[in-house]
Structure formats: structure tokens, C-alpha cells
Amino acid sequence: MEVLLARENGFCFGVKKAVELTEAAAETGRTVHNLGQVVHNPKISERLGALGVKVIKDPSEAKEGIVVIRAHGVPPEMRAKIEAQGLECIDATCSLVLRAQRFTKQLADEGYHVIILGTPEHPEVVGLLGFAPAATVVETKEEWDKLPRMKK
């Protein structure tokens, strides 16, 4: 069997940026919270944990310090919660995800029924739903085939 290695490997630029921003925040000596895991990689999670970074599911779990939004982004309400608590927020949302969020909101605002392809619980999908709450999430071809015809 021949094993071929990809020329490019490692994390995408969005995850790299999120890890770098989290590490820089940890270097300040302040309490740093990641809103969800930056990346599903045990080595990175261990390294950030060793720097004192805590993983939280909701901003209410952070009483002080910095909250880092991971590359997958969050719904607008989640960002509002961070700001309402008076916590510093570092937005490490990937630029491609930000673009998808803006476009999702634009389509919803124009009256389109937005269809999101993905896993309903995936953080990026949850974030997109915050910009188009009436959107439909489709995970399988069978679900796609059952969608009714829509004008928009």
C-alpha cells in the first residue's frame, strides 16, 4: 500500500488565527475563557488548558476576564450576552464564517427562506441560525429531497 501525504496539512487559517488569539490572550495573565473548544484537537486543547484557558459553554459561566469566540462564530445573542456582562470579547470568528453570517442575514432580511446544509448541533450551524432563525437545516440527501418547493 502506498501512503501519500498532502502537500498542505494542519489547521485552516481560521483555526490558526483563533489559536493564536487565544494564546495571546492567555499571555496577558488575565482569566481567559474559550466559548467552546477552539478546535477538536486534544493536543491543542491540552496546550491551551496548560496556559490556563478555560472552556465554557455559555458566557454566564465567566465571571471575569476575557471571552474568546472560536473560529466557528456564535449567534448575535451570544455576543450580546458577553457584552452585557461587561467581559472583554475577542472575536476569533473565521473571516469565511463572518462572510457566511452576513450573507445568511442578508438573504433572510430579503425574505428568502434560508437552507443550511450541515449538522444542526454544529457550532457554525448554530451561529448561522442566529442570523436566520426561520432557516431550515438539512443534514442528509433524504431531507433535501423532502423539502417543499419555495419561491424564494
mmCIF file of C-alpha atoms in Angstrom:
data_model
loop_
_atom_site.group_PDB
_atom_site.id
_atom_site.type_symbol
_atom_site.label_atom_id
_atom_site.label_comp_id
_atom_site.label_asym_id
_atom_site.label_seq_id
_atom_site.Cartn_x
_atom_site.Cartn_y
_atom_site.Cartn_z
ATOM 1 C CA MET A 1 0.000 0.000 0.000
ATOM 2 C CA GLU A 2 1.281 3.440 -0.898
ATOM 3 C CA VAL A 3 0.658 6.292 1.535
ATOM 4 C CA LEU A 4 0.511 9.773 0.049
ATOM 5 C CA LEU A 5 0.831 12.844 2.224
ATOM 6 C CA ALA A 6 -0.931 16.036 1.299
ATOM 7 C CA ARG A 7 1.334 18.950 0.498
ATOM 8 C CA GLU A 8 -0.721 21.137 2.778
ATOM 9 C CA ASN A 9 -1.788 19.892 6.167
ATOM 10 C CA GLY A 10 -2.643 21.243 9.557
ATOM 11 C CA PHE A 11 -5.335 23.660 10.534
ATOM 12 C CA CYS A 12 -7.143 26.086 8.272
ATOM 13 C CA PHE A 13 -6.220 29.762 8.594
ATOM 14 C CA GLY A 14 -9.340 30.457 10.674
ATOM 15 C CA VAL A 15 -8.432 27.907 13.336
ATOM 16 C CA LYS A 16 -4.780 29.029 13.316
ATOM 17 C CA LYS A 17 -5.920 32.600 13.944
ATOM 18 C CA ALA A 18 -8.252 31.511 16.756
ATOM 19 C CA VAL A 19 -5.486 29.526 18.464
ATOM 20 C CA GLU A 20 -3.036 32.434 18.131
ATOM 21 C CA LEU A 21 -5.541 34.933 19.542
ATOM 22 C CA THR A 22 -6.333 32.607 22.451
ATOM 23 C CA GLU A 23 -2.641 32.112 23.229
ATOM 24 C CA ALA A 24 -2.030 35.865 23.084
ATOM 25 C CA ALA A 25 -4.940 36.459 25.467
ATOM 26 C CA ALA A 26 -3.531 33.848 27.875
ATOM 27 C CA GLU A 27 -0.162 35.609 27.835
ATOM 28 C CA THR A 28 -1.786 38.704 29.360
ATOM 29 C CA GLY A 29 -2.139 36.852 32.659
ATOM 30 C CA ARG A 30 -5.874 37.532 32.780
ATOM 31 C CA THR A 31 -8.526 34.853 33.062
ATOM 32 C CA VAL A 32 -9.329 33.573 29.567
ATOM 33 C CA HIS A 33 -12.416 31.615 28.589
ATOM 34 C CA ASN A 34 -12.988 29.960 25.230
ATOM 35 C CA LEU A 35 -16.625 29.834 24.223
ATOM 36 C CA GLY A 36 -16.447 26.168 23.205
ATOM 37 C CA GLN A 37 -13.292 24.371 22.131
ATOM 38 C CA VAL A 38 -11.182 26.332 19.673
ATOM 39 C CA VAL A 39 -10.588 23.133 17.723
ATOM 40 C CA HIS A 40 -11.398 19.470 18.277
ATOM 41 C CA ASN A 41 -7.782 18.505 18.796
ATOM 42 C CA PRO A 42 -6.695 17.057 22.150
ATOM 43 C CA LYS A 43 -3.108 18.360 21.867
ATOM 44 C CA ILE A 44 -4.228 21.941 21.258
ATOM 45 C CA SER A 45 -6.864 21.696 23.997
ATOM 46 C CA GLU A 46 -4.225 20.417 26.444
ATOM 47 C CA ARG A 47 -1.800 23.176 25.466
ATOM 48 C CA LEU A 48 -4.404 25.907 25.926
ATOM 49 C CA GLY A 49 -5.539 24.319 29.194
ATOM 50 C CA ALA A 50 -1.930 24.386 30.424
ATOM 51 C CA LEU A 51 -1.924 28.132 29.687
ATOM 52 C CA GLY A 52 -4.945 28.472 31.982
ATOM 53 C CA VAL A 53 -7.594 28.793 29.272
ATOM 54 C CA LYS A 54 -10.977 27.523 30.431
ATOM 55 C CA VAL A 55 -13.617 26.152 28.050
ATOM 56 C CA ILE A 56 -17.168 27.342 28.732
ATOM 57 C CA LYS A 57 -20.484 26.680 27.018
ATOM 58 C CA ASP A 58 -22.195 29.928 27.957
ATOM 59 C CA PRO A 59 -20.877 33.410 28.792
ATOM 60 C CA SER A 60 -22.692 33.280 32.146
ATOM 61 C CA GLU A 61 -20.005 30.804 33.265
ATOM 62 C CA ALA A 62 -17.385 33.573 33.032
ATOM 63 C CA LYS A 63 -17.351 35.967 35.958
ATOM 64 C CA GLU A 64 -14.342 37.994 34.821
ATOM 65 C CA GLY A 65 -11.659 38.278 32.205
ATOM 66 C CA ILE A 66 -11.678 37.620 28.503
ATOM 67 C CA VAL A 67 -14.047 35.515 26.412
ATOM 68 C CA VAL A 68 -12.710 34.287 23.077
ATOM 69 C CA ILE A 69 -15.230 33.443 20.363
ATOM 70 C CA ARG A 70 -13.890 30.474 18.426
ATOM 71 C CA ALA A 71 -13.480 30.272 14.648
ATOM 72 C CA HIS A 72 -16.981 28.807 14.160
ATOM 73 C CA GLY A 73 -18.612 32.034 15.344
ATOM 74 C CA VAL A 74 -21.669 32.478 17.544
ATOM 75 C CA PRO A 75 -25.232 33.767 17.177
ATOM 76 C CA PRO A 76 -25.674 37.523 17.766
ATOM 77 C CA GLU A 77 -27.447 36.860 21.092
ATOM 78 C CA MET A 78 -24.351 35.116 22.452
ATOM 79 C CA ARG A 79 -22.143 38.098 21.640
ATOM 80 C CA ALA A 80 -24.721 40.377 23.288
ATOM 81 C CA LYS A 81 -24.554 38.236 26.452
ATOM 82 C CA ILE A 82 -20.772 38.632 26.592
ATOM 83 C CA GLU A 83 -21.018 42.400 26.212
ATOM 84 C CA ALA A 84 -23.899 42.675 28.715
ATOM 85 C CA GLN A 85 -21.718 41.001 31.333
ATOM 86 C CA GLY A 86 -19.005 43.589 30.781
ATOM 87 C CA LEU A 87 -16.477 40.976 29.707
ATOM 88 C CA GLU A 88 -13.788 41.673 27.156
ATOM 89 C CA CYS A 89 -14.579 39.817 23.946
ATOM 90 C CA ILE A 90 -12.001 38.656 21.438
ATOM 91 C CA ASP A 91 -13.735 37.630 18.243
ATOM 92 C CA ALA A 92 -11.737 34.875 16.559
ATOM 93 C CA THR A 93 -14.513 34.048 14.096
ATOM 94 C CA CYS A 94 -13.050 32.952 10.768
ATOM 95 C CA SER A 95 -13.414 35.566 8.022
ATOM 96 C CA LEU A 96 -15.168 32.996 5.814
ATOM 97 C CA VAL A 97 -17.670 32.273 8.588
ATOM 98 C CA LEU A 98 -18.286 36.016 9.072
ATOM 99 C CA ARG A 99 -18.998 36.253 5.345
ATOM 100 C CA ALA A 100 -21.470 33.345 5.563
ATOM 101 C CA GLN A 101 -23.163 35.004 8.559
ATOM 102 C CA ARG A 102 -23.556 38.314 6.703
ATOM 103 C CA PHE A 103 -24.923 36.592 3.597
ATOM 104 C CA THR A 104 -27.312 34.442 5.652
ATOM 105 C CA LYS A 105 -28.674 37.561 7.360
ATOM 106 C CA GLN A 106 -28.957 39.408 4.047
ATOM 107 C CA LEU A 107 -30.945 36.594 2.435
ATOM 108 C CA ALA A 108 -33.245 36.262 5.458
ATOM 109 C CA ASP A 109 -33.782 40.051 5.526
ATOM 110 C CA GLU A 110 -34.698 39.951 1.807
ATOM 111 C CA GLY A 111 -37.399 37.389 2.518
ATOM 112 C CA TYR A 112 -35.622 34.275 1.321
ATOM 113 C CA HIS A 113 -36.085 31.008 3.159
ATOM 114 C CA VAL A 114 -32.502 30.086 4.020
ATOM 115 C CA ILE A 115 -31.465 26.442 3.848
ATOM 116 C CA ILE A 116 -28.313 25.498 5.737
ATOM 117 C CA LEU A 117 -26.542 22.262 4.852
ATOM 118 C CA GLY A 118 -24.926 20.782 7.940
ATOM 119 C CA THR A 119 -25.338 19.147 11.312
ATOM 120 C CA PRO A 120 -27.900 21.046 13.419
ATOM 121 C CA GLU A 121 -25.752 20.968 16.575
ATOM 122 C CA HIS A 122 -22.507 22.027 14.882
ATOM 123 C CA PRO A 123 -21.348 25.379 16.320
ATOM 124 C CA GLU A 124 -21.103 27.018 12.898
ATOM 125 C CA VAL A 125 -24.668 25.984 12.027
ATOM 126 C CA VAL A 126 -25.924 27.182 15.426
ATOM 127 C CA GLY A 127 -24.216 30.505 14.746
ATOM 128 C CA LEU A 128 -25.773 30.830 11.286
ATOM 129 C CA LEU A 129 -29.233 30.101 12.705
ATOM 130 C CA GLY A 130 -28.803 33.164 14.890
ATOM 131 C CA PHE A 131 -28.793 35.260 11.712
ATOM 132 C CA ALA A 132 -31.784 33.475 10.144
ATOM 133 C CA PRO A 133 -33.879 31.876 12.918
ATOM 134 C CA ALA A 134 -36.501 30.584 10.458
ATOM 135 C CA ALA A 135 -33.885 28.767 8.360
ATOM 136 C CA THR A 136 -34.110 25.053 7.677
ATOM 137 C CA VAL A 137 -31.115 22.866 8.484
ATOM 138 C CA VAL A 138 -30.670 19.914 6.144
ATOM 139 C CA GLU A 139 -28.258 17.153 7.055
ATOM 140 C CA THR A 140 -28.985 14.389 4.540
ATOM 141 C CA LYS A 141 -29.929 13.974 0.893
ATOM 142 C CA GLU A 142 -33.217 12.434 2.037
ATOM 143 C CA GLU A 143 -34.054 15.589 3.994
ATOM 144 C CA TRP A 144 -33.113 17.687 0.971
ATOM 145 C CA ASP A 145 -35.377 15.634 -1.285
ATOM 146 C CA LYS A 146 -38.324 16.194 1.091
ATOM 147 C CA LEU A 147 -38.039 19.991 1.065
ATOM 148 C CA PRO A 148 -41.083 21.718 -0.397
ATOM 149 C CA ARG A 149 -40.619 23.976 -3.410
ATOM 150 C CA MET A 150 -40.231 27.596 -2.402
ATOM 151 C CA LYS A 151 -40.453 30.811 -4.380
ATOM 152 C CA LYS A 152 -37.558 32.386 -2.508
#
